[in-house]
Amino acid sequence: MSLVVIGTVAFDAIETPFGKTDKIVGGAATYAGLAASYFFDKVKIVGVVGDDFQSEDIQVFKDHGIDVEGLQIKEGEKSFFWAGKYHNDMNSRDTLATELNVLADFDPIIPDSYQDCQYLLLGNLTPQIQQTTIKRLTNRPKLVVLDTMNFWMDVAMDDLLETLKLVDVLTINDAEARQLSGEYSLVKAAKKILQMGPKYLIIKKGEHGALLFNEDKIFSAPALPLAEVFDPTGAGDTFAGGFIGYLAKVGTINFNNMKNAIIYGSALASFCVEKFGTERIKNLTEEEIAGRIKEFVNLSSFVIEQ
Amino acid sequence: MSLVVIGTVAFDAIETPFGKTDKIVGGAATYAGLAASYFFDKVKIVGVVGDDFQSEDIQVFKDHGIDVEGLQIKEGEKSFFWAGKYHNDMNSRDTLATELNVLADFDPIIPDSYQDCQYLLLGNLTPQIQQTTIKRLTNRPKLVVLDTMNFWMDVAMDDLLETLKLVDVLTINDAEARQLSGEYSLVKAAKKILQMGPKYLIIKKGEHGALLFNEDKIFSAPALPLAEVFDPTGAGDTFAGGFIGYLAKVGTINFNNMKNAIIYGSALASFCVEKFGTERIKNLTEEEIAGRIKEFVNLSSFVIEQ
């Protein structure tokens, strides 16, 4: 039984008010895979890189016990590259460069050893590739989580709607929920989106936390108020990876476990933004994670006797 | 022992995407007084109206057991009037008219019978009047809560800073916290503001809930996700009134009671926005409030065994 993550594995060049990086390893599958690995020991990734991806870049996955058999390395080609610059408020950014490279004709290969997949995280990619991935798994996983973004709503809405029919959980941000549903109220938006396929909808609100919708139930998760957000890159992917990793660990899918999974995902994401790229989430200890979870509990708990 | 609320008592004309009203009774003291009255039976208001304010308008206060001895009625003058129109997102509005009228030279009179004030809510008004009110109380109340807005930061920052030194709790929204502190991060903003006088800071984030800061402690309160916000007018005042009303009821000021007070204030505010003006919060039952509190508990509770 394994947890498969498909998504980009990439080089990023990031500039924030706190500094800038050269090309560092990034990508949705990287962040999500690392985050999931803290909770579950059979994480496997599917992705594609060029031969500019060094063996030490791949070593990071191996150090976390992540299976990379599904990570294709294209000789003579270059890895996907993204460069971006965050504004002072850290809530908006400019994309300075997007070089698709190997991603342009990415055809995901699911190794036979991945066919034991029970938890599937479809990281942000074209809906078409996300759909293909589901179909290439012989058995439908127990839980399929899809992450996407406004870009795919702009250019591939039909594909996205088709793919949504096949998943259990959708994670998007509040603006994307409004775009996907055409509703401003998130309650109304959720109601519509839950009729598109997913049984669970997670609306990520960045510094304002996240909302989980399922049938008529709603859970509001806090975000940890941070003095400084150093680099928001990968926070959403890290959230998704921590979320599904925790669910794979507990093994039972229900609303209460989903709530806790959101707290764990949020905790991992709160580490992610403390340093550039994957720097912080590469080296977490169990004690650090437990301490952060305790902060979330203290942050939001109250007792009202009625 | 009483709870005194000072603030505007006014006529409002409101337009939202759902409809519009003629002149209806509004004002910070009106909303806050009504909200507080659900928790505490000795609520007294200080304010000023013109002779256009009818006896049936005042009856609403009396029906809620609110003492109006401190509500001055100026013969031959008109009440403060505000007209506004909300945009489709309900988060922004245009002010169509502001007629100060009696408010222009408002000098608050504190009746002798109000000198037993233990809980003082300084509703949104000029910082000068807020300060005068504190000084006209013979004994410093046990708890002084101040609500203000960006307008006073623009035109009377020095007065506001002087007044802040005299209060225990400040309630403002996130944009105002940033303006007051000059810090974008709310954690950093709170740290600065807590050095300006208040021991507790509540940052209201509308649909994203509220944050409570005290020393190094933070509490994140959820907002109830609503399918429709009918009219946001008075929600902040209602929050403040419910907040201080609950604290007056429990009688002990500490972080845990403040947390619960925020939940009660948020619950009252969630009713306020369901109808125009004070329509909804004029007629709440204990059962409705208890039910709403239960919704807040369900919305945000999770149990993680560590």
XYZ file of C-alpha atoms in Angstrom:
612
model
C 0.000 0.000 0.000
C 1.514 3.308 -1.043
C 0.932 7.002 -1.403
C 1.645 8.272 -4.899
C 2.275 11.931 -5.611
C 2.312 13.215 -9.162
C 3.385 16.745 -9.917
C 6.155 18.949 -11.146
C 9.745 18.454 -10.086
C 11.472 21.631 -11.080
C 14.042 24.306 -10.620
C 12.847 27.588 -9.155
C 14.539 30.940 -8.855
C 12.810 32.939 -6.164
C 13.043 36.533 -5.103
C 11.364 37.834 -1.965
C 11.857 41.008 0.074
C 14.251 38.914 2.187
C 16.597 37.841 -0.576
C 16.895 35.775 -3.718
C 17.967 32.297 -4.698
C 19.770 30.763 -7.631
C 18.070 27.770 -9.179
C 16.885 25.577 -6.340
C 14.876 22.362 -6.441
C 11.151 22.953 -6.268
C 7.949 21.732 -7.860
C 4.639 20.497 -6.484
C 5.695 16.853 -6.211
C 8.864 17.824 -4.381
C 7.131 19.847 -1.681
C 4.198 17.452 -1.366
C 6.374 14.330 -1.342
C 8.667 15.696 1.342
C 5.727 16.781 3.501
C 3.948 13.422 3.152
C 7.125 11.539 4.052
C 6.952 12.802 7.639
C 3.783 10.797 8.220
C 3.917 7.827 5.871
C 6.860 5.703 4.808
C 5.702 4.533 1.396
C 5.641 7.723 -0.617
C 6.291 7.383 -4.350
C 6.560 10.200 -6.838
C 5.732 10.496 -10.523
C 7.305 13.311 -12.492
C 9.829 14.283 -15.108
C 13.134 16.160 -15.043
C 15.954 16.856 -17.493
C 19.547 15.764 -17.222
C 20.343 19.068 -15.516
C 18.819 17.463 -12.434
C 21.807 16.242 -10.409
C 22.082 13.056 -8.431
C 22.322 15.126 -5.232
C 18.996 16.711 -6.154
C 17.459 13.259 -6.303
C 19.222 12.234 -3.124
C 16.901 14.524 -1.129
C 13.974 12.282 -2.038
C 15.919 9.156 -1.191
C 16.937 10.603 2.169
C 13.237 10.855 2.960
C 12.552 7.287 1.837
C 10.669 8.530 -1.215
C 10.520 6.130 -4.165
C 11.657 7.856 -7.382
C 11.153 5.013 -9.847
C 8.372 7.065 -11.438
C 10.592 10.109 -11.885
C 11.612 10.132 -15.543
C 14.982 11.672 -16.423
C 15.082 12.961 -20.003
C 18.588 12.929 -21.414
C 19.545 16.033 -23.370
C 16.579 18.001 -22.063
C 16.149 20.562 -19.342
C 13.940 20.498 -16.268
C 10.910 22.700 -15.855
C 12.004 26.126 -14.633
C 10.036 28.844 -12.891
C 11.245 32.212 -11.684
C 9.135 34.551 -9.619
C 9.305 37.609 -7.467
C 7.083 38.193 -4.462
C 5.786 41.628 -3.582
C 6.145 43.157 -0.150
C 2.812 41.848 1.090
C 3.851 38.288 0.103
C 0.326 37.694 -1.142
C 1.023 38.535 -4.763
C 3.873 37.694 -7.068
C 5.108 38.259 -10.594
C 6.170 35.324 -12.701
C 9.472 36.312 -14.286
C 10.027 33.139 -16.307
C 8.258 29.880 -17.068
C 10.231 27.410 -19.166
C 8.220 24.229 -19.601
C 11.118 22.202 -21.090
C 10.519 18.499 -20.251
C 7.048 19.311 -19.002
C 5.854 20.284 -22.481
C 5.235 16.677 -23.507
C 5.130 14.969 -20.120
C 3.513 11.561 -20.307
C 3.357 10.101 -16.798
C 4.662 6.562 -16.428
C 3.264 4.570 -13.523
C 5.749 1.833 -12.627
C 4.259 -1.565 -11.779
C 5.542 -1.154 -8.256
C 3.243 1.876 -7.875
C 0.087 -0.150 -8.610
C -0.403 -0.679 -4.866
C -1.356 3.006 -4.647
C -4.110 3.618 -2.092
C -3.605 7.353 -1.657
C -3.131 9.460 -4.754
C -2.224 13.131 -4.719
C -2.626 14.801 -8.097
C -0.430 17.864 -7.677
C -0.966 20.984 -9.735
C -0.519 20.006 -13.417
C -2.686 19.961 -16.545
C -6.025 18.329 -15.736
C -5.402 16.015 -18.692
C -2.284 14.547 -17.105
C -4.030 14.309 -13.748
C -6.831 12.339 -15.390
C -4.416 10.075 -17.274
C -2.706 9.236 -14.007
C -5.932 8.040 -12.407
C -6.716 5.927 -15.468
C -3.287 4.320 -15.512
C -3.809 2.929 -12.048
C -5.314 -0.558 -12.320
C -7.285 -0.173 -9.109
C -8.965 3.018 -8.104
C -7.160 4.318 -5.008
C -8.999 4.601 -1.727
C -8.497 8.378 -1.754
C -7.759 10.721 -4.636
C -6.848 14.330 -3.803
C -6.561 16.908 -6.562
C -4.829 20.252 -6.323
C -5.215 22.751 -9.149
C -5.074 26.478 -9.851
C -6.794 29.335 -11.659
C -4.544 28.903 -14.715
C -6.207 25.572 -15.584
C -9.627 27.113 -15.077
C -8.646 29.748 -17.632
C -7.231 27.424 -20.287
C -8.629 23.928 -19.658
C -11.890 24.231 -17.758
C -13.611 21.373 -19.628
C -10.751 18.996 -18.889
C -10.738 20.113 -15.288
C -14.473 19.520 -14.889
C -14.068 16.020 -16.377
C -11.221 15.260 -14.005
C -13.085 16.578 -10.966
C -15.673 13.845 -11.468
C -12.995 11.298 -10.638
C -11.638 12.664 -7.363
C -12.571 12.622 -3.678
C -10.960 15.813 -2.428
C -10.298 19.102 -4.190
C -7.941 21.716 -2.745
C -8.058 25.253 -4.161
C -7.830 28.770 -2.790
C -10.734 31.128 -2.190
C -10.355 33.068 -5.445
C -10.243 29.782 -7.358
C -13.339 28.485 -5.583
C -15.143 31.641 -6.655
C -13.890 31.286 -10.233
C -14.788 27.605 -10.476
C -18.311 28.077 -9.101
C -19.203 31.571 -10.226
C -20.348 32.258 -6.657
C -18.871 34.890 -4.351
C -20.070 33.343 -1.101
C -17.759 30.459 -0.253
C -20.668 28.538 1.238
C -22.559 28.753 -2.047
C -19.365 28.069 -3.998
C -18.726 24.933 -1.950
C -22.259 23.705 -2.476
C -21.823 23.926 -6.246
C -18.339 22.427 -6.289
C -19.432 19.459 -4.167
C -21.854 18.651 -6.986
C -19.011 18.534 -9.524
C -17.511 15.327 -8.164
C -15.406 15.817 -5.043
C -17.023 14.749 -1.757
C -14.676 17.003 0.171
C -13.600 20.515 -0.702
C -10.754 22.337 0.986
C -10.606 26.080 0.419
C -7.183 27.445 1.310
C -7.205 31.045 2.516
C -3.480 31.552 3.133
C -2.938 33.632 6.263
C -6.633 33.185 7.095
C -6.510 29.401 7.354
C -8.630 26.894 5.475
C -12.201 25.683 5.235
C -13.247 22.064 4.788
C -16.658 21.318 3.300
C -18.352 17.909 3.208
C -22.088 17.476 2.741
C -23.541 20.047 5.137
C -20.560 20.080 7.477
C -17.946 22.813 7.621
C -14.651 22.947 9.494
C -12.695 26.158 9.853
C -8.966 25.627 10.424
C -6.828 28.504 11.670
C -3.554 29.562 10.161
C -0.664 30.164 12.495
C -0.126 33.933 12.652
C 3.482 34.442 11.581
C 5.749 37.378 12.273
C 7.482 36.765 8.983
C 6.711 34.851 5.837
C 10.108 34.361 4.286
C 9.081 32.561 1.080
C 5.548 31.297 0.353
C 6.652 29.100 -2.565
C 5.386 25.547 -2.189
C 3.199 26.202 0.855
C 0.076 24.910 -0.894
C 1.864 21.782 -2.142
C 3.322 21.191 1.304
C -0.154 21.539 2.788
C -1.551 18.966 0.345
C 1.327 16.559 1.012
C 1.023 16.815 4.784
C -2.742 16.421 4.466
C -2.701 13.193 2.458
C 0.324 11.861 4.315
C -1.514 12.145 7.612
C -4.609 10.433 6.163
C -2.474 7.593 4.790
C -1.010 7.192 8.265
C -4.353 6.999 10.082
C -5.910 4.980 7.263
C -9.539 5.882 7.860
C -11.271 8.505 5.779
C -13.860 10.484 7.690
C -14.628 14.095 8.533
C -12.799 14.083 11.867
C -9.627 12.650 10.377
C -9.870 15.154 7.525
C -10.008 17.963 10.082
C -6.852 16.726 11.760
C -5.213 16.194 8.378
C -5.834 19.858 7.602
C -4.159 20.854 10.861
C -1.148 18.661 10.034
C -1.006 20.017 6.489
C -1.223 23.568 7.826
C 1.537 22.871 10.337
C 3.867 21.597 7.618
C 3.011 24.593 5.427
C 3.798 26.944 8.324
C 7.313 25.501 8.416
C 7.667 25.702 4.642
C 7.350 29.492 4.515
C 10.052 30.033 7.150
C 12.913 29.563 4.689
C 13.570 29.556 0.959
C 12.236 26.656 -1.060
C 12.348 23.256 0.596
C 15.127 24.241 2.989
C 12.954 24.122 6.086
C 10.802 21.095 5.268
C 13.805 18.986 4.319
C 14.967 18.845 7.917
C 12.098 18.670 10.357
C 12.122 16.642 13.527
C 9.168 14.834 15.063
C 9.495 17.124 18.075
C 9.262 20.230 15.916
C 6.120 18.933 14.224
C 4.534 17.929 17.533
C 5.360 21.348 18.950
C 3.802 23.104 15.995
C 0.639 20.998 16.271
C 0.404 22.022 19.922
C 0.600 25.656 18.824
C -2.365 25.082 16.494
C -4.341 23.475 19.301
C -3.597 26.353 21.681
C -4.333 28.885 18.978
C -7.873 27.799 18.290
C -9.236 25.937 21.288
C -11.850 27.372 23.585
C -14.227 25.777 26.050
C -17.763 27.015 26.407
C -19.957 25.251 28.939
C -23.541 25.239 27.815
C -22.456 47.652 38.842
C -23.211 48.492 35.236
C -22.004 48.274 31.666
C -21.875 51.645 29.948
C -21.786 51.975 26.174
C -20.984 55.284 24.567
C -21.349 55.753 20.837
C -23.466 57.099 18.059
C -27.220 56.692 18.028
C -28.224 57.534 14.514
C -30.364 57.140 11.480
C -28.956 55.095 8.619
C -30.110 54.639 5.053
C -28.602 51.459 3.687
C -28.441 49.998 0.228
C -27.161 46.489 -0.427
C -27.508 44.163 -3.426
C -30.533 42.752 -1.588
C -32.495 45.970 -1.233
C -32.546 49.348 0.431
C -33.980 50.929 3.546
C -35.449 54.295 4.417
C -34.008 55.915 7.511
C -33.688 53.240 10.154
C -32.237 53.425 13.639
C -28.545 52.605 13.742
C -25.357 53.808 15.368
C -22.587 52.101 17.285
C -24.235 52.452 20.693
C -27.481 51.056 19.366
C -25.970 47.878 17.964
C -23.542 47.398 20.859
C -26.145 48.135 23.528
C -28.643 45.697 22.061
C -26.004 42.981 21.728
C -24.742 43.463 25.293
C -28.270 43.344 26.659
C -28.543 39.630 25.817
C -25.890 38.820 28.400
C -26.071 41.524 31.035
C -29.080 43.296 32.484
C -27.515 46.610 33.518
C -26.603 48.155 30.190
C -26.622 51.958 30.051
C -26.010 54.083 26.997
C -24.493 57.508 26.486
C -25.236 59.335 23.263
C -27.081 62.158 21.601
C -29.990 62.378 19.183
C -32.189 65.130 17.762
C -35.899 65.580 18.220
C -36.463 63.613 15.021
C -35.792 60.566 17.167
C -39.230 59.206 18.044
C -40.356 57.714 21.308
C -40.821 54.360 19.553
C -37.181 54.539 18.498
C -36.197 54.879 22.136
C -38.640 52.169 23.129
C -36.382 49.561 21.519
C -33.727 50.279 24.134
C -36.256 50.161 26.939
C -37.620 46.853 25.672
C -34.127 45.459 26.155
C -33.801 46.901 29.662
C -31.259 49.440 28.471
C -30.967 52.609 30.539
C -31.227 55.712 28.332
C -30.752 58.407 30.976
C -27.452 59.266 29.290
C -29.049 59.668 25.862
C -29.380 63.403 25.306
C -32.242 64.605 23.109
C -31.502 67.960 21.472
C -34.660 69.905 20.743
C -34.742 71.573 17.348
C -31.806 69.562 16.078
C -31.460 66.496 13.907
C -29.878 63.140 14.665
C -26.647 61.980 13.087
C -27.390 60.508 9.664
C -25.348 58.134 7.539
C -26.196 56.716 4.131
C -24.146 54.047 2.437
C -24.212 51.579 -0.384
C -22.491 48.196 -0.272
C -20.841 46.701 -3.314
C -21.564 43.214 -4.524
C -18.758 41.631 -2.526
C -20.156 43.224 0.682
C -16.609 43.953 1.782
C -16.506 47.486 0.469
C -18.993 50.306 0.544
C -19.469 53.878 -0.571
C -20.594 56.487 1.905
C -23.367 58.442 0.190
C -24.038 60.914 2.979
C -22.723 61.809 6.418
C -24.649 64.476 8.278
C -23.124 65.026 11.708
C -25.991 67.201 13.023
C -26.150 66.765 16.840
C -22.871 64.878 16.787
C -20.939 67.960 15.705
C -20.736 69.350 19.252
C -21.507 66.233 21.255
C -20.433 66.590 24.870
C -21.143 63.336 26.681
C -23.027 63.630 29.940
C -22.509 60.825 32.418
C -25.510 60.692 34.747
C -24.758 60.070 38.434
C -26.552 56.751 38.158
C -23.917 55.636 35.629
C -21.041 56.110 38.087
C -21.310 52.447 39.083
C -19.838 51.607 35.655
C -17.523 48.587 35.812
C -17.509 47.762 32.110
C -17.073 50.597 29.649
C -17.384 50.239 25.883
C -16.136 53.259 23.978
C -17.861 52.803 20.638
C -16.497 54.339 17.477
C -16.413 58.143 17.991
C -13.773 60.868 18.107
C -10.920 59.756 20.382
C -11.379 63.047 22.253
C -14.913 62.169 23.278
C -13.847 58.642 24.162
C -11.151 60.067 26.416
C -13.512 62.582 28.023
C -15.882 59.760 28.866
C -13.218 57.835 30.763
C -12.247 60.980 32.662
C -15.822 61.778 33.652
C -16.157 58.476 35.438
C -15.187 58.956 39.081
C -13.777 55.456 39.379
C -11.819 53.792 36.644
C -13.935 50.873 35.377
C -12.674 47.317 35.736
C -12.564 46.952 31.951
C -12.398 49.596 29.231
C -12.866 48.462 25.623
C -12.254 50.882 22.775
C -13.456 50.492 19.207
C -12.191 52.870 16.559
C -11.622 53.104 12.822
C -9.168 54.238 10.131
C -10.879 57.645 9.863
C -9.632 58.659 13.338
C -6.151 57.429 12.473
C -6.249 59.755 9.473
C -7.521 62.866 11.231
C -6.828 62.477 14.967
C -3.935 60.065 15.433
C -2.394 61.981 18.349
C -5.672 62.019 20.256
C -6.151 58.353 19.513
C -2.681 57.464 20.790
C -3.363 59.421 23.995
C -6.673 57.632 24.476
C -5.184 54.207 23.806
C -3.008 54.631 26.898
C -6.166 54.575 29.003
C -7.849 51.406 27.740
C -7.600 47.654 28.316
C -8.882 46.267 25.022
C -8.705 47.683 21.509
C -10.836 46.298 18.675
C -9.917 47.216 15.101
C -9.831 45.469 11.757
C -6.744 44.112 10.011
C -6.232 47.107 7.724
C -6.522 49.425 10.731
C -4.023 47.355 12.729
C -1.585 47.733 9.842
C -2.231 51.471 9.612
C -1.897 52.036 13.357
C 1.350 50.075 13.655
C 2.959 50.580 10.276
C 3.553 46.812 10.166
C 2.129 44.469 7.536
C 2.481 41.291 9.602
C -0.367 41.183 12.096
C 1.909 39.527 14.639
C 4.345 42.420 14.437
C 1.480 44.908 14.349
C 0.009 43.414 17.501
C 3.337 43.541 19.295
C 3.610 47.271 18.615
C 0.004 48.043 19.465
C 0.231 46.178 22.776
C 2.946 48.664 23.715
C 0.609 51.602 23.070
C -1.588 50.920 26.085
C -4.108 48.120 25.553
C -3.283 44.801 27.216
C -5.550 42.990 24.789
C -5.889 43.561 21.060
C -8.667 42.119 18.945
C -8.112 42.227 15.198
C -11.396 41.715 13.339
C -11.023 40.070 9.938
C -14.668 39.986 8.848
C -15.420 36.743 7.019
C -12.051 35.393 8.201
C -12.811 35.650 11.912
C -10.805 37.485 14.552
C -7.483 37.306 16.335
C -6.962 38.050 20.028
C -3.506 39.056 21.223
C -2.378 39.316 24.853
C 1.270 39.227 25.892
C 2.665 36.331 23.857
C -0.629 34.515 23.535
C -2.771 34.428 20.406
C -6.282 33.105 19.884
C -7.758 32.656 16.421
C -11.557 32.736 16.348
C -13.403 31.492 13.279
C -16.159 33.352 11.503
C -19.272 31.432 10.645
C -19.240 30.892 6.877
C -22.465 32.430 5.622
C -24.323 31.741 2.414
C -25.528 35.318 2.382
C -24.500 38.514 4.104
C -27.612 40.635 3.821
C -26.331 43.833 5.443
C -22.964 44.153 7.228
C -23.863 47.469 8.893
C -23.271 47.351 12.618
C -21.590 43.945 12.677
C -18.446 45.334 14.326
C -20.450 47.249 16.940
C -22.577 44.184 17.609
C -19.414 42.141 18.039
C -18.031 44.633 20.555
C -21.318 44.745 22.466
C -21.642 40.969 22.642
C -17.989 40.746 23.660
C -18.186 43.129 26.611
C -21.674 41.954 27.571
C -20.415 38.405 27.954
C -17.429 39.557 30.031
C -19.708 41.605 32.295
C -21.810 38.475 32.781
C -18.903 36.199 33.743
C -17.216 38.981 35.699
C -13.648 37.697 35.528
C -11.186 39.130 33.062
C -8.701 36.586 31.767
C -7.535 35.185 28.461
C -9.902 32.202 28.480
C -12.949 34.351 29.179
C -11.815 36.784 26.485
C -11.690 33.889 24.013
C -15.247 32.912 24.828
C -16.324 36.557 24.715
C -15.009 36.741 21.159
C -17.049 33.686 20.219
C -20.171 35.248 21.753
C -19.481 38.562 20.043
C -18.946 36.777 16.730
C -22.171 34.827 17.181
C -24.153 38.027 17.744
C -22.472 39.643 14.745
C -23.378 36.639 12.599
C -27.040 37.293 13.388
C -26.681 41.022 12.753
C -25.749 40.604 9.091
C -28.750 38.374 8.343
C -31.173 41.293 8.052
C -31.160 45.051 7.570
C -29.956 47.194 10.448
C -30.894 46.027 13.933
C -33.872 44.000 12.698
C -32.335 40.632 13.527
C -30.572 41.494 16.774
C -33.642 43.163 18.212
C -35.426 39.851 18.519
C -33.095 37.034 19.444
C -33.998 34.205 21.750
C -31.684 32.443 24.192
C -32.171 29.265 22.194
C -31.075 30.944 18.976
C -27.928 32.266 20.621
C -27.142 28.905 22.215
C -27.648 27.204 18.857
C -25.343 29.627 17.124
C -22.650 29.134 19.768
C -22.907 25.388 19.176
C -22.325 26.033 15.465
C -19.130 27.914 16.320
C -17.955 25.056 18.526
C -18.652 22.479 15.808
C -17.065 24.679 13.186
C -13.686 24.940 14.808
C -13.181 22.021 17.187
C -10.814 19.191 16.459
C -9.189 16.609 18.683
C -5.614 15.537 18.137
C -4.213 12.934 20.504
C -0.524 13.465 21.023
